[in-house]
Amino acid sequence: MPAFSAMLLAQSRNLGDISTPVTLLYSENAVIIFGSRSRFCPERGFSSAWELKIWIRAKLILLKTYYFIMQTRIKRYNILLRGNVQHIGYRGVIEGTARKLNIKGYVFNDVDGSVKIACEGLQKSIDVFINGLSEFARSDIDSIEKKEVHDELYLPSVFSRVATDDYYEFSQKFDIGIDFLDGIKIDTGEMKKSLTNINTTLEAFVIRQDKHNQRMDEHNQWMKEYNQRMDERNQHLEDILVKLAEK
């Protein structure tokens, strides 16, 4: 037990705020703060606000210590994922996430369609691990069940994927691959139909453009003839002006 915590416990003892002996019991499996009961002592109370403040601070520090100890304890869990969680690359995500969090264990697809995990790591890492899984595939997961294991588990030091039946898993993946290819074939057929429609539309556009170009050629020819007539008229006017000037 840290010296600072022991000092705070001694201070609390002198304040008369504990009805049973003040203890801090720490082991790998349990932490007990302030014995079995902790309450104000109605007979004595606190002689000053300063004593009450010290008592509250001692409680808060010890509770934070308890929380820290709980979060840094090694925990073991069996985790069960149900839903659309097999053959979609989900185990790879689980494996990568667990390795980043220094979690030991393994994951495998079971024949009932679920994904099962056995893992060991710090409590805070396990919590982050489970929250990360639920956030990644929220729409695919129907439920997440976790059960703490108090016995020792023999787990690989590096989190790994386990194939329960290679033939079964490969055949399942091939079936899914064939379904994807069928979908691609359908999509390709629809794309071909769309391209045909686009080609027809472009041909119609080209025809309309040709007609437009023809009308533009006719317009240009008319403008050329019009300009020629205007030149002749201007020349005629110039001749008239010259004759008038001579008179």
Short mmCIF file of C-alpha atoms in Angstrom, two decimals:
data_model
loop_
_atom_site.label_atom_id
_atom_site.label_comp_id
_atom_site.label_asym_id
_atom_site.label_seq_id
_atom_site.Cartn_x
_atom_site.Cartn_y
_atom_site.Cartn_z
CA MET A 1 0.00 0.00 0.00
CA PRO A 2 1.48 3.45 -0.88
CA ALA A 3 2.70 5.56 2.05
CA PHE A 4 0.41 8.45 1.03
CA SER A 5 -2.68 6.22 1.15
CA ALA A 6 -1.60 4.85 4.54
CA MET A 7 -1.25 8.41 5.86
CA LEU A 8 -4.75 9.32 4.67
CA LEU A 9 -6.15 6.21 6.30
CA ALA A 10 -4.46 7.16 9.57
CA GLN A 11 -5.97 10.65 9.34
CA SER A 12 -9.42 9.20 8.72
CA ARG A 13 -9.03 6.93 11.75
CA ASN A 14 -8.43 9.97 13.96
CA LEU A 15 -11.52 11.75 12.61
CA GLY A 16 -13.86 9.15 14.00
CA ASP A 17 -15.81 8.79 10.75
CA ILE A 18 -15.60 5.02 10.44
CA SER A 19 -17.80 2.68 12.45
CA THR A 20 -15.56 -0.32 11.78
CA PRO A 21 -11.74 -0.51 11.64
CA VAL A 22 -10.29 1.27 8.61
CA THR A 23 -8.61 -1.17 6.23
CA LEU A 24 -7.33 -1.23 2.68
CA LEU A 25 -7.04 -4.80 1.54
CA TYR A 26 -5.35 -5.25 -1.80
CA SER A 27 -4.74 -8.46 -3.69
CA GLU A 28 -4.90 -9.55 -7.32
CA ASN A 29 -8.56 -10.46 -6.97
CA ALA A 30 -10.04 -7.97 -4.47
CA VAL A 31 -9.81 -4.44 -3.15
CA ILE A 32 -11.77 -3.43 -0.03
CA ILE A 33 -11.81 0.20 1.06
CA PHE A 34 -12.82 1.31 4.58
CA GLY A 35 -13.85 -2.16 5.71
CA SER A 36 -17.39 -3.48 5.29
CA ARG A 37 -19.15 -0.21 6.26
CA SER A 38 -18.33 3.45 5.90
CA ARG A 39 -20.51 6.25 7.32
CA PHE A 40 -20.49 9.33 9.53
CA CYS A 41 -20.25 8.74 13.23
CA PRO A 42 -23.41 10.46 14.61
CA GLU A 43 -22.08 10.49 18.18
CA ARG A 44 -19.04 12.63 17.38
CA GLY A 45 -19.59 14.24 13.97
CA PHE A 46 -16.92 16.63 12.67
CA SER A 47 -15.52 19.39 14.82
CA SER A 48 -14.84 21.63 11.80
CA ALA A 49 -15.43 22.01 8.08
CA TRP A 50 -11.72 21.35 7.59
CA GLU A 51 -12.05 17.84 9.05
CA LEU A 52 -15.02 17.11 6.77
CA LYS A 53 -13.05 18.36 3.76
CA ILE A 54 -10.08 16.12 4.66
CA TRP A 55 -12.42 13.14 5.05
CA ILE A 56 -14.04 13.75 1.64
CA ARG A 57 -10.67 14.17 -0.06
CA ALA A 58 -9.40 10.95 1.50
CA LYS A 59 -12.47 9.12 0.24
CA LEU A 60 -12.09 10.51 -3.30
CA ILE A 61 -8.39 9.69 -3.51
CA LEU A 62 -8.94 6.14 -2.32
CA LEU A 63 -11.85 5.64 -4.69
CA LYS A 64 -9.69 6.87 -7.57
CA THR A 65 -6.98 4.47 -6.43
CA TYR A 66 -9.53 1.65 -6.38
CA TYR A 67 -10.74 2.56 -9.89
CA PHE A 68 -7.17 2.70 -11.21
CA ILE A 69 -6.35 -0.70 -9.69
CA MET A 70 -9.51 -2.22 -11.20
CA GLN A 71 -8.71 -0.78 -14.64
CA THR A 72 -5.14 -2.09 -14.58
CA ARG A 73 -6.03 -5.62 -13.51
CA ILE A 74 -5.67 -8.49 -15.94
CA LYS A 75 -9.09 -9.85 -16.94
CA ARG A 76 -10.12 -12.83 -19.04
CA TYR A 77 -13.30 -13.01 -21.08
CA ASN A 78 -15.18 -15.25 -23.46
CA ILE A 79 -17.03 -13.08 -25.99
CA LEU A 80 -19.84 -14.21 -28.31
CA LEU A 81 -20.91 -12.19 -31.36
CA ARG A 82 -24.17 -13.00 -33.14
CA GLY A 83 -25.49 -11.61 -36.40
CA ASN A 84 -24.09 -11.23 -39.91
CA VAL A 85 -20.52 -11.55 -38.67
CA GLN A 86 -18.96 -14.44 -40.64
CA HIS A 87 -17.03 -14.39 -43.93
CA ILE A 88 -17.05 -10.60 -44.24
CA GLY A 89 -13.48 -9.98 -43.07
CA TYR A 90 -14.61 -9.31 -39.51
CA ARG A 91 -12.05 -11.59 -37.86
CA GLY A 92 -9.26 -9.59 -39.46
CA VAL A 93 -10.62 -6.42 -37.85
CA ILE A 94 -10.89 -8.19 -34.48
CA GLU A 95 -7.35 -9.52 -34.78
CA GLY A 96 -5.87 -6.14 -35.71
CA THR A 97 -7.74 -4.28 -32.95
CA ALA A 98 -6.71 -6.80 -30.29
CA ARG A 99 -3.05 -6.65 -31.28
CA LYS A 100 -3.01 -2.85 -31.08
CA LEU A 101 -4.40 -3.08 -27.54
CA ASN A 102 -1.89 -5.80 -26.51
CA ILE A 103 -4.69 -8.29 -25.88
CA LYS A 104 -3.85 -12.00 -26.00
CA GLY A 105 -6.24 -14.63 -27.32
CA TYR A 106 -7.90 -15.94 -30.45
CA VAL A 107 -11.07 -15.61 -32.54
CA PHE A 108 -12.88 -18.21 -34.64
CA ASN A 109 -16.05 -18.74 -36.67
CA ASP A 110 -18.35 -21.35 -35.15
CA VAL A 111 -20.74 -23.60 -37.08
CA ASP A 112 -23.76 -21.88 -35.53
CA GLY A 113 -22.94 -18.71 -37.49
CA SER A 114 -21.46 -16.83 -34.56
CA VAL A 115 -17.98 -15.47 -33.93
CA LYS A 116 -16.39 -16.46 -30.63
CA ILE A 117 -13.44 -14.84 -28.88
CA ALA A 118 -11.28 -15.83 -25.92
CA CYS A 119 -9.12 -12.96 -24.71
CA GLU A 120 -6.98 -11.69 -21.87
CA GLY A 121 -5.77 -8.17 -21.16
CA LEU A 122 -6.13 -5.06 -19.03
CA GLN A 123 -9.72 -4.25 -18.09
CA LYS A 124 -9.55 -0.85 -19.81
CA SER A 125 -8.14 -2.48 -22.97
CA ILE A 126 -10.91 -5.09 -22.99
CA ASP A 127 -13.55 -2.34 -22.64
CA VAL A 128 -12.04 -0.37 -25.55
CA PHE A 129 -11.82 -3.60 -27.58
CA ILE A 130 -15.51 -4.47 -27.15
CA ASN A 131 -16.68 -0.90 -27.77
CA GLY A 132 -14.57 -0.77 -30.92
CA LEU A 133 -16.11 -3.98 -32.26
CA SER A 134 -19.68 -2.80 -31.68
CA GLU A 135 -18.97 0.56 -33.35
CA PHE A 136 -17.27 -0.97 -36.40
CA ALA A 137 -20.11 -3.31 -37.39
CA ARG A 138 -23.13 -1.91 -35.58
CA SER A 139 -25.51 -2.86 -38.40
CA ASP A 140 -24.19 -6.45 -38.65
CA ILE A 141 -24.03 -7.40 -34.97
CA ASP A 142 -27.28 -8.52 -33.33
CA SER A 143 -25.79 -9.06 -29.87
CA ILE A 144 -22.51 -9.13 -27.94
CA GLU A 145 -22.28 -11.42 -24.93
CA LYS A 146 -19.27 -11.44 -22.64
CA LYS A 147 -18.54 -13.74 -19.72
CA GLU A 148 -15.64 -13.26 -17.35
CA VAL A 149 -13.40 -16.29 -16.89
CA HIS A 150 -11.78 -16.58 -13.47
CA ASP A 151 -9.67 -19.62 -14.29
CA GLU A 152 -6.38 -19.35 -16.14
CA LEU A 153 -6.65 -19.60 -19.92
CA TYR A 154 -3.88 -20.91 -22.14
CA LEU A 155 -3.86 -18.33 -24.91
CA PRO A 156 -1.38 -17.43 -27.66
CA SER A 157 0.73 -14.41 -26.73
CA VAL A 158 -0.16 -12.75 -30.06
CA PHE A 159 -3.87 -12.52 -30.82
CA SER A 160 -4.65 -14.84 -33.75
CA ARG A 161 -7.40 -16.23 -35.94
CA VAL A 162 -8.28 -19.91 -35.64
CA ALA A 163 -9.83 -21.93 -38.50
CA THR A 164 -12.20 -24.52 -37.04
CA ASP A 165 -12.70 -26.30 -40.38
CA ASP A 166 -10.59 -25.21 -43.34
CA TYR A 167 -12.76 -26.99 -45.93
CA TYR A 168 -15.96 -25.52 -44.49
CA GLU A 169 -14.55 -22.00 -44.30
CA PHE A 170 -13.06 -22.04 -47.80
CA SER A 171 -16.25 -23.46 -49.32
CA GLN A 172 -18.27 -20.77 -47.57
CA LYS A 173 -15.96 -18.06 -48.87
CA PHE A 174 -16.11 -19.53 -52.40
CA ASP A 175 -19.92 -19.53 -52.25
CA ILE A 176 -19.91 -15.91 -51.19
CA GLY A 177 -17.38 -15.13 -53.94
CA ILE A 178 -19.61 -16.79 -56.54
CA ASP A 179 -22.57 -14.74 -55.31
CA PHE A 180 -20.50 -11.59 -55.67
CA LEU A 181 -19.46 -12.61 -59.20
CA ASP A 182 -23.09 -13.26 -60.12
CA GLY A 183 -23.92 -9.81 -58.84
CA ILE A 184 -21.09 -8.34 -60.90
CA LYS A 185 -22.40 -10.18 -63.98
CA ILE A 186 -25.87 -8.71 -63.44
CA ASP A 187 -24.40 -5.27 -62.87
CA THR A 188 -22.29 -5.64 -66.03
CA GLY A 189 -25.38 -6.59 -68.05
CA GLU A 190 -27.21 -3.54 -66.77
CA MET A 191 -24.15 -1.43 -67.55
CA LYS A 192 -24.11 -2.79 -71.12
CA LYS A 193 -27.77 -1.87 -71.50
CA SER A 194 -27.03 1.60 -70.17
CA LEU A 195 -24.15 2.00 -72.62
CA THR A 196 -26.45 0.97 -75.48
CA ASN A 197 -28.94 3.62 -74.42
CA ILE A 198 -26.15 6.18 -74.21
CA ASN A 199 -24.96 5.19 -77.69
CA THR A 200 -28.49 5.59 -79.09
CA THR A 201 -28.79 8.99 -77.44
CA LEU A 202 -25.44 10.09 -78.88
CA GLU A 203 -26.45 8.95 -82.38
CA ALA A 204 -29.66 10.97 -82.14
CA PHE A 205 -27.63 13.95 -80.95
CA VAL A 206 -25.24 13.58 -83.90
CA ILE A 207 -28.17 13.51 -86.33
CA ARG A 208 -29.64 16.65 -84.77
CA GLN A 209 -26.22 18.29 -84.86
CA ASP A 210 -25.86 17.46 -88.57
CA LYS A 211 -29.23 19.07 -89.27
CA HIS A 212 -28.20 22.09 -87.25
CA ASN A 213 -24.93 22.35 -89.19
CA GLN A 214 -26.85 22.13 -92.46
CA ARG A 215 -29.14 24.98 -91.38
CA MET A 216 -26.08 27.00 -90.38
CA ASP A 217 -24.54 26.42 -93.83
CA GLU A 218 -27.75 27.62 -95.47
CA HIS A 219 -27.78 30.65 -93.19
CA ASN A 220 -24.16 31.44 -94.04
CA GLN A 221 -24.95 31.19 -97.76
CA TRP A 222 -27.91 33.54 -97.35
CA MET A 223 -25.70 36.01 -95.44
CA LYS A 224 -23.10 35.84 -98.20
CA GLU A 225 -25.70 36.64 -100.85
CA TYR A 226 -27.13 39.40 -98.66
CA ASN A 227 -23.69 40.99 -98.21
CA GLN A 228 -23.15 40.83 -101.96
CA ARG A 229 -26.44 42.66 -102.61
CA MET A 230 -25.52 45.25 -99.99
CA ASP A 231 -22.16 45.83 -101.72
CA GLU A 232 -23.92 46.35 -105.03
CA ARG A 233 -26.37 48.80 -103.44
CA ASN A 234 -23.57 50.74 -101.78
CA GLN A 235 -21.75 50.96 -105.11
CA HIS A 236 -24.93 52.29 -106.76
CA LEU A 237 -25.28 54.94 -104.05
CA GLU A 238 -21.67 56.00 -104.52
CA ASP A 239 -22.26 56.43 -108.26
CA ILE A 240 -25.28 58.64 -107.58
CA LEU A 241 -23.29 60.79 -105.14
CA VAL A 242 -20.50 61.23 -107.70
CA LYS A 243 -22.95 62.41 -110.38
CA LEU A 244 -24.56 64.84 -107.97
CA ALA A 245 -21.17 66.22 -107.04
CA GLU A 246 -20.29 66.82 -110.74
CA LYS A 247 -23.41 68.97 -111.26
#
